[in-house]
Coordinates of C-alpha atoms (C1' of nucleotides) in Angstrom, one line a residue:
Chain A
X1 CA 109.4 66.7 91.5
X2 CA 107.3 65.5 93.2
X3 CA 103.2 65.9 93.5
X4 CA 104.4 68.3 96.9
X5 CA 107.1 70.2 95.2
X6 CA 104.2 70.7 92.1
X7 CA 101.5 72.0 93.9
X8 CA 103.2 74.3 95.9
X9 CA 104.7 75.7 92.6
X10 CA 101.1 75.8 90.8
X11 CA 100.9 77.8 93.9
X12 CA 103.1 80.4 93.7
X13 CA 102.8 80.6 90.1
X14 CA 99.0 81.8 90.8
X15 CA 99.6 84.0 92.9
X16 CA 102.1 85.8 90.7
X17 CA 100.2 86.2 88.6
X18 CA 97.6 87.5 90.0
X19 CA 99.7 89.6 91.4
X20 CA 101.1 91.1 88.5
X21 CA 98.2 91.9 87.2
X22 CA 96.7 93.3 89.8
X23 CA 100.5 95.7 90.1
X24 CA 99.8 96.7 87.1
X25 CA 95.8 97.4 86.9
X26 CA 96.6 99.3 90.4
X27 CA 100.5 100.9 91.0
X28 CA 102.2 98.7 93.8
X29 CA 101.8 100.9 96.4
X30 CA 97.6 100.9 95.2
X31 CA 98.0 97.4 95.5
X32 CA 97.8 96.2 98.9
X33 CA 98.3 92.5 100.5
X34 CA 95.1 91.9 101.7
X35 CA 93.6 92.4 97.8
X36 CA 96.0 89.8 96.4
X37 CA 95.2 87.0 98.9
X38 CA 91.3 87.5 98.4
X39 CA 92.0 87.6 94.8
X40 CA 94.0 84.4 95.4
X41 CA 91.1 83.7 97.6
X42 CA 93.4 82.9 100.1
X43 CA 94.4 84.6 103.3
X44 CA 97.3 87.4 103.5
X45 CA 98.6 84.5 106.7
X46 CA 98.4 82.5 103.2
X47 CA 100.2 84.3 101.2
X48 CA 102.7 85.1 103.8
X49 CA 103.5 81.6 104.1
X50 CA 104.6 81.7 100.4
X51 CA 105.9 85.0 100.0
X52 CA 108.4 86.8 102.5
X53 CA 107.3 90.4 101.7
X54 CA 105.8 92.7 99.7
X55 CA 108.8 93.4 98.1
X56 CA 109.0 89.9 97.7
X57 CA 106.5 89.7 95.4
X58 CA 107.0 92.2 93.8
X59 CA 110.3 90.8 92.6
X60 CA 109.5 88.1 91.8
X61 CA 106.5 89.5 89.6
X62 CA 108.9 91.5 87.7
X63 CA 111.5 88.6 87.7
X64 CA 108.4 86.1 85.9
X65 CA 108.1 87.2 82.6
X66 CA 111.7 87.6 81.8
X67 CA 112.7 84.7 80.3
X68 CA 109.4 84.0 78.2
X69 CA 109.7 87.6 76.8
X70 CA 113.7 87.1 75.6
X71 CA 112.9 83.7 73.8
X72 CA 110.6 84.3 71.5
X73 CA 113.3 87.8 70.7
X74 CA 115.8 84.3 70.4
X75 CA 114.8 83.0 68.2
X76 CA 113.3 84.6 65.7
X77 CA 117.4 85.7 66.0
X78 CA 119.0 82.3 65.7
X79 CA 116.2 81.5 62.7
X80 CA 119.1 80.6 59.8
X81 CA 115.9 80.7 57.4
X82 CA 115.2 84.6 57.4
X83 CA 117.1 86.8 56.4
X84 CA 118.1 89.7 58.3
X85 CA 115.4 92.4 56.4
X86 CA 113.0 89.3 57.7
X87 CA 114.4 89.1 61.4
X88 CA 114.6 93.0 61.8
X89 CA 110.7 92.7 60.6
X90 CA 109.1 89.8 62.9
X91 CA 111.9 91.2 65.7
X92 CA 109.8 94.3 65.4
X93 CA 105.9 92.5 65.6
X94 CA 107.3 90.6 68.4
X95 CA 108.2 93.1 70.6
X96 CA 105.5 95.3 69.9
X97 CA 102.9 92.2 70.4
X98 CA 105.8 91.2 74.0
X99 CA 105.9 95.1 74.8
X100 CA 101.6 95.6 74.4
X101 CA 100.0 92.1 75.6
X102 CA 102.9 90.3 77.9
X103 CA 102.9 91.7 82.2
X104 CA 107.1 92.0 81.8
X105 CA 106.6 94.7 78.2
X106 CA 103.8 96.5 80.0
X107 CA 105.7 97.0 83.1
X108 CA 107.9 99.9 82.5
X109 CA 105.7 102.0 84.6
X110 CA 105.5 100.2 87.7
X111 CA 108.9 99.9 87.5
X112 CA 109.4 104.0 87.4
X113 CA 107.1 104.4 90.2
X114 CA 109.0 102.2 92.9
X115 CA 112.7 103.3 91.5
X116 CA 113.6 105.4 93.8
X117 CA 112.0 102.5 97.0
X118 CA 113.8 99.9 95.2
X119 CA 116.5 100.5 92.7
X120 CA 117.6 96.9 93.0
X121 CA 114.3 96.0 90.7
X122 CA 114.6 98.9 88.2
X123 CA 118.8 97.1 88.0
X124 CA 117.5 93.4 87.5
X125 CA 115.1 95.0 84.4
X126 CA 117.4 96.6 83.1
X127 CA 120.4 93.8 83.3
X128 CA 118.2 91.1 82.6
X129 CA 115.1 92.1 79.8
X130 CA 116.9 95.2 78.7
X131 CA 119.5 94.9 77.8
X132 CA 119.8 91.2 76.3
X133 CA 116.7 92.6 74.4
X134 CA 118.8 95.3 72.9
X135 CA 122.0 92.6 72.5
X136 CA 119.7 90.2 70.4
X137 CA 118.5 92.9 68.5
X138 CA 121.5 94.9 68.3
X139 CA 122.6 91.3 66.3
X140 CA 120.6 91.2 64.2
X141 CA 121.0 94.4 63.1
X142 CA 124.6 93.6 62.4
X143 CA 124.0 90.3 60.4
X144 CA 122.4 92.7 57.6
X145 CA 125.4 95.3 58.4
X146 CA 128.3 92.5 57.2
X147 CA 126.0 91.1 55.2
X148 CA 125.4 95.1 53.8
X149 CA 121.9 94.8 53.3
X150 CA 122.2 96.9 56.6
X151 CA 124.1 100.4 56.4
X152 CA 126.0 101.6 59.5
X153 CA 123.9 102.9 62.1
X154 CA 124.9 104.6 65.2
X155 CA 123.8 102.3 68.0
X156 CA 123.2 103.9 70.6
X157 CA 119.8 105.9 68.0
X158 CA 119.1 103.0 66.5
X159 CA 117.7 102.2 69.7
X160 CA 116.4 105.1 70.9
X161 CA 113.9 105.3 66.8
X162 CA 113.0 101.3 67.7
X163 CA 112.5 100.9 71.5
X164 CA 111.5 103.9 72.3
X165 CA 108.1 104.1 69.1
X166 CA 106.7 101.1 70.7
X167 CA 107.3 101.2 74.6
X168 CA 105.3 105.1 74.3
X169 CA 102.6 103.0 72.3
X170 CA 102.9 100.6 75.3
X171 CA 102.2 103.6 77.9
X172 CA 100.1 105.4 76.1
X173 CA 97.5 102.1 77.1
X174 CA 98.4 102.2 80.2
X175 CA 97.3 105.9 80.3
X176 CA 94.6 105.5 78.1
X177 CA 93.4 102.8 79.2
X178 CA 89.7 103.8 80.2
X179 CA 89.6 105.4 76.7
X180 CA 86.7 103.9 74.4
X181 CA 88.1 104.4 72.0
X182 CA 91.6 103.2 72.4
X183 CA 92.6 101.7 69.7
X184 CA 91.1 105.3 68.0
X185 CA 93.6 106.8 69.3
X186 CA 96.8 103.6 69.1
X187 CA 95.9 101.3 66.6
X188 CA 98.9 98.7 66.8
X189 CA 98.8 97.2 64.1
X190 CA 98.9 100.4 62.4
X191 CA 101.8 102.0 63.7
X192 CA 103.4 98.8 63.9
X193 CA 103.6 98.2 59.9
X194 CA 104.7 102.1 59.6
X195 CA 107.4 102.3 61.9
X196 CA 108.6 98.8 61.1
X197 CA 109.0 100.4 57.3
X198 CA 110.6 103.3 58.5
X199 CA 113.3 101.1 60.4
X200 CA 113.9 99.6 57.0
X201 CA 114.4 101.5 55.5
X202 CA 116.4 104.0 57.6
X203 CA 119.0 100.9 57.5
X204 CA 118.1 100.9 53.9
X205 CA 121.7 101.0 51.8
X206 CA 122.3 104.5 50.0
Chain B
X1 CA 93.8 140.6 93.3
X2 CA 94.7 142.2 96.9
X3 CA 97.2 141.1 99.2
X4 CA 95.6 138.3 100.9
X5 CA 94.6 136.7 97.7
X6 CA 98.6 137.0 96.4
X7 CA 99.7 134.8 99.4
X8 CA 97.1 132.5 99.2
X9 CA 98.5 131.6 95.9
X10 CA 101.7 131.9 96.8
X11 CA 101.1 129.2 99.3
X12 CA 98.8 127.1 96.8
X13 CA 101.6 127.6 94.2
X14 CA 104.7 126.6 96.9
X15 CA 102.3 123.5 98.2
X16 CA 101.7 122.3 94.5
X17 CA 105.7 122.4 93.4
X18 CA 106.8 121.1 96.3
X19 CA 103.5 117.9 96.4
X20 CA 104.7 117.5 92.1
X21 CA 108.2 117.0 92.9
X22 CA 106.9 114.3 95.8
X23 CA 104.5 112.3 93.7
X24 CA 107.5 112.7 90.9
X25 CA 110.0 111.0 93.9
X26 CA 107.2 108.2 95.1
X27 CA 104.1 107.6 93.1
X28 CA 101.3 108.9 93.9
X29 CA 99.9 106.3 96.6
X30 CA 103.8 105.6 97.6
X31 CA 103.1 109.8 98.7
X32 CA 101.1 111.1 102.7
X33 CA 99.3 113.9 102.5
X34 CA 101.8 113.8 106.0
X35 CA 104.8 114.4 104.1
X36 CA 103.7 116.2 101.8
X37 CA 102.7 119.2 104.5
X38 CA 106.2 117.8 106.5
X39 CA 107.9 119.1 103.4
X40 CA 105.6 122.0 102.9
X41 CA 106.8 123.0 106.7
X42 CA 103.0 123.0 107.8
X43 CA 100.5 120.4 109.4
X44 CA 98.6 117.9 107.7
X45 CA 95.3 120.3 108.8
X46 CA 96.8 123.5 106.9
X47 CA 97.2 121.5 103.8
X48 CA 93.6 120.5 103.7
X49 CA 93.2 124.0 104.4
X50 CA 93.9 124.2 101.0
X51 CA 93.3 122.2 99.1
X52 CA 90.0 119.6 99.1
X53 CA 91.7 116.4 99.6
X54 CA 94.9 114.5 98.2
X55 CA 92.6 113.9 94.6
X56 CA 92.7 117.8 94.4
X57 CA 96.1 117.7 94.4
X58 CA 96.6 116.1 92.5
X59 CA 95.0 117.1 89.9
X60 CA 95.9 120.1 90.6
X61 CA 99.7 119.2 90.3
X62 CA 99.3 117.8 86.8
X63 CA 97.4 120.7 85.5
X64 CA 99.8 123.2 86.8
X65 CA 102.3 122.8 83.9
X66 CA 100.7 122.6 80.9
X67 CA 100.5 126.2 79.9
X68 CA 104.2 127.3 80.5
X69 CA 104.7 123.6 78.4
X70 CA 102.4 124.4 75.4
X71 CA 103.2 127.6 75.1
X72 CA 107.1 127.3 74.5
X73 CA 106.0 125.3 71.2
X74 CA 103.1 127.5 70.2
X75 CA 105.9 130.4 70.1
X76 CA 108.1 128.3 67.8
X77 CA 105.7 127.5 65.6
X78 CA 104.6 131.0 65.3
X79 CA 107.8 132.3 65.3
X80 CA 107.8 133.7 61.5
X81 CA 111.1 134.8 60.7
X82 CA 111.6 130.8 61.3
X83 CA 111.3 128.0 58.1
X84 CA 109.1 125.4 58.7
X85 CA 112.2 122.7 58.8
X86 CA 113.7 125.5 61.1
X87 CA 110.5 125.4 63.6
X88 CA 111.2 121.2 63.3
X89 CA 114.0 121.1 64.9
X90 CA 113.6 124.1 67.4
X91 CA 110.4 122.2 68.1
X92 CA 112.2 118.9 68.8
X93 CA 114.3 120.2 70.8
X94 CA 111.8 122.4 72.5
X95 CA 109.3 118.8 73.6
X96 CA 112.8 116.7 74.7
X97 CA 113.6 119.9 77.2
X98 CA 109.9 119.6 78.7
X99 CA 110.1 115.6 78.3
X100 CA 113.3 115.4 80.4
X101 CA 113.1 118.5 83.1
X102 CA 109.5 120.0 83.3
X103 CA 107.8 117.9 85.7
X104 CA 104.6 118.0 83.0
X105 CA 107.1 116.2 80.3
X106 CA 107.8 113.6 83.5
X107 CA 104.5 112.8 84.3
X108 CA 103.3 109.6 82.5
X109 CA 104.4 107.2 84.4
X110 CA 102.5 109.2 86.8
X111 CA 99.0 109.1 85.3
X112 CA 100.0 105.7 83.9
X113 CA 100.1 104.5 88.1
X114 CA 96.2 106.1 88.9
X115 CA 95.0 106.1 85.5
X116 CA 92.0 103.3 87.1
X117 CA 92.1 105.3 90.2
X118 CA 91.2 108.6 88.2
X119 CA 89.6 108.0 84.9
X120 CA 89.1 111.8 84.8
X121 CA 92.7 113.1 85.4
X122 CA 93.9 110.5 82.4
X123 CA 91.0 112.4 79.7
X124 CA 92.3 115.6 80.9
X125 CA 96.0 114.9 80.4
X126 CA 95.8 113.7 76.6
X127 CA 92.3 116.7 75.6
X128 CA 94.3 119.2 77.8
X129 CA 97.9 118.5 77.6
X130 CA 99.4 116.5 74.7
X131 CA 96.4 116.7 72.3
X132 CA 97.3 120.3 72.0
X133 CA 101.2 119.5 72.1
X134 CA 100.2 117.6 68.8
X135 CA 98.1 119.8 67.2
X136 CA 100.7 122.1 67.0
X137 CA 103.5 120.1 66.2
X138 CA 101.4 119.5 63.1
X139 CA 100.5 122.9 62.3
X140 CA 104.4 123.1 61.4
X141 CA 104.3 120.1 59.7
X142 CA 101.1 120.8 57.6
X143 CA 103.3 124.3 56.7
X144 CA 106.3 122.7 55.3
X145 CA 104.1 120.4 53.2
X146 CA 101.9 123.4 51.9
X147 CA 105.6 125.1 50.5
X148 CA 106.9 121.8 49.2
X149 CA 109.4 121.5 52.1
X150 CA 107.8 118.7 53.7
X151 CA 106.7 115.5 52.0
X152 CA 102.8 113.7 52.6
X153 CA 103.3 111.8 55.8
X154 CA 100.5 109.9 58.0
X155 CA 99.5 112.2 61.0
X156 CA 99.2 108.9 63.2
X157 CA 102.2 107.6 62.3
X158 CA 104.1 110.7 62.2
X159 CA 103.4 111.5 66.2
X160 CA 104.8 108.2 66.4
X161 CA 107.7 108.8 65.4
X162 CA 108.0 111.9 66.7
X163 CA 106.9 111.8 70.2
X164 CA 107.4 107.8 71.0
X165 CA 111.5 107.9 71.4
X166 CA 111.2 111.6 73.5
X167 CA 108.4 109.7 76.1
X168 CA 110.8 106.5 76.2
X169 CA 113.8 108.3 76.7
X170 CA 111.6 110.3 79.6
X171 CA 110.4 107.1 81.0
X172 CA 113.6 105.4 81.3
X173 CA 115.2 107.6 82.9
X174 CA 112.7 107.9 85.0
X175 CA 112.9 104.0 85.6
X176 CA 116.9 104.4 85.9
X177 CA 116.9 107.2 88.1
X178 CA 119.2 106.2 90.2
X179 CA 121.5 104.5 87.8
X180 CA 124.9 106.6 88.6
X181 CA 126.0 106.4 84.7
X182 CA 122.3 107.6 83.8
X183 CA 123.7 109.9 80.8
X184 CA 126.0 107.0 79.6
X185 CA 122.9 104.8 79.2
X186 CA 120.4 108.2 77.9
X187 CA 122.9 111.0 76.8
X188 CA 119.8 113.3 75.5
X189 CA 122.0 115.9 73.7
X190 CA 123.1 113.2 71.2
X191 CA 120.2 110.8 70.9
X192 CA 117.5 114.6 70.2
X193 CA 120.5 115.9 67.5
X194 CA 120.0 112.0 66.1
X195 CA 116.4 111.7 65.8
X196 CA 115.5 115.0 64.9
X197 CA 117.8 114.6 61.4
X198 CA 115.9 111.1 61.4
X199 CA 112.6 113.1 61.6
X200 CA 114.0 116.0 58.8
X201 CA 115.1 113.1 56.8
X202 CA 111.2 111.1 56.8
X203 CA 109.9 114.4 56.1
X204 CA 112.5 115.5 53.4
X205 CA 110.7 115.6 50.3
X206 CA 111.1 111.8 47.5
Chain C
dG1 C1' 85.8 142.5 115.2
dG2 C1' 85.6 139.7 111.7
dG3 C1' 87.8 136.5 108.5
dC4 C1' 91.6 133.9 107.2
dA5 C1' 96.1 130.8 108.1
dT6 C1' 98.1 127.6 110.8
dC7 C1' 98.0 124.5 114.7
dA8 C1' 96.9 120.2 118.4
dA9 C1' 95.0 116.9 118.9
dC10 C1' 91.9 113.6 116.9
dC11 C1' 89.6 110.2 114.0
dG12 C1' 88.2 105.3 112.2
dA13 C1' 90.1 102.5 108.1
dC14 C1' 93.4 100.3 106.6
dC15 C1' 98.7 99.1 105.9
dG16 C1' 102.3 95.3 106.3
dT17 C1' 102.9 92.1 108.9
dT18 C1' 103.0 88.7 112.6
dC19 C1' 101.4 84.8 115.5
dG20 C1' 99.2 81.1 117.5
dG21 C1' 96.6 77.0 116.3
dT22 C1' 94.6 73.7 112.6
dA23 C1' 94.4 70.3 109.5
dG24 C1' 95.7 66.1 106.5
dG25 C1' 99.2 64.0 104.1
dC26 C1' 103.2 61.0 104.5
dA27 C1' 107.4 58.6 106.5
dT28 C1' 109.5 56.2 109.9
dT29 C1' 108.6 53.4 114.2
dT30 C1' 106.6 50.2 117.6
Chain D
dA1 C1' 97.9 48.0 110.9
dA2 C1' 98.8 51.8 114.4
dA3 C1' 100.9 54.7 116.9
dT4 C1' 103.7 59.0 116.0
dG5 C1' 106.5 62.6 114.8
dC6 C1' 107.2 66.7 111.4
dC7 C1' 106.1 68.8 107.3
dT8 C1' 103.3 72.3 104.0
dA9 C1' 99.6 75.0 103.4
dC10 C1' 96.1 77.4 105.6
dC11 C1' 93.6 80.5 109.1
dG12 C1' 91.5 83.4 112.7
dA13 C1' 93.1 87.3 114.7
dA14 C1' 95.8 90.6 116.5
dC15 C1' 100.0 93.8 116.2
dG16 C1' 102.2 98.5 115.8
dG17 C1' 102.2 102.3 112.8
dT18 C1' 100.2 105.3 109.1
dC19 C1' 96.4 106.8 106.3
dG20 C1' 93.3 110.0 104.3
dG21 C1' 90.5 113.6 106.9
dT22 C1' 88.2 116.2 110.6
dT23 C1' 87.4 119.3 114.5
dG24 C1' 88.0 123.0 117.8
dA25 C1' 90.5 126.8 118.7
dT26 C1' 94.7 129.6 118.7
dG27 C1' 96.3 134.2 117.3
dC28 C1' 97.0 137.3 113.8
dC29 C1' 95.8 140.6 109.6
dC30 C1' 92.8 144.6 107.9

DNA sequence: GGGCATCAACCGACCGTTCGGTAGGCATTT
DNA sequence: AAATGCCTACCGAACGGTCGGTTGATGCCC
């Protein structure tokens, strides 16, 4: 990669990260291309030099974080030094971090907003992010089931109980982001620990 | 209330219900006042005769469903013929119905979209809808704890595990509303029953 | 006749998008 | 080494259209 391509990539990345922040704050329709350009210290015309249009930029924002978010989880699942219980516990921690902190984890309400206008974005989010995440987590559960550490449990039921609370926590913190007592209402660490304990309990052999 | 006031109220209600559907489909910024007026078979000017502005109309839409959604839950909590376990089971059913079907239960991503622009809407949603709902559900749990039917359990942890899955299910069905195999991915009845069973299990005395 | 609901017409601002053009780096030709 | 042509990045200005919101008039029902 020469200097020119690198500069171009840097600019694109800078735009994507800036735009992602704004989309998360104000929603898709609530964020204008002019406002994004302004935040990137460039003109609208320059912005349109790097992206074909608003939808194109939005898709780039959504897709941008898939890999990193999945990689952290995959690393835990592949760690041979951990037992299934340890992996599950670590995976829960990693998932909470992703859902609360990383842009891609906080995008659910954004996807909901555009789900009818851009069904392909929702499809991509599901196929390339949600499903791989579920599959990796389920691999850990299956490993525990084979070793006798976990009991049998319905797959979709487990996802419902595992992802439900953490996604809702992420959503709640977006909904009530302006509360100055947000951490009192929704204390991430406490809720995460209690949740992990319950998951291990319902998976424990009878 | 005379005939005139009643007609006016009917018109307001008709507008609110129409606008709510559109806000849920396209988001706040994605729904224009012209489009709402058109769906109501009236002019924008007539729409502005009934509501001061877009924010005013939106607040009316959000507030509109509070009472009905809370009433169904309160009726269960007040039913003297049911045991605490039966009440909890019925409450879970009612909450799933609210979250999946009723507009107010499906509004979470909408609140997230406007949370920074209209913090007061988020506040109202929390104070007048979320908190009363939690309080009523917790009343049922406390009743069971006093009678020995339920063990002690941290309040916020319980909310996390009880509301988490159902809110996420509602959100997921909004995000992936365009999928033609939506009910295969997110089967409400199955997930609800399994969830209720787990809740009763973690509350069961040791 | 007086208050109310509705309307067509209109407003300035902003939307996403496009256009014509400029500045500067790089490679090839002279 | 100078001149040429091309490419990327960027910009000011403007496009047609839509936004939320307003005005004044018209019909209608009590």
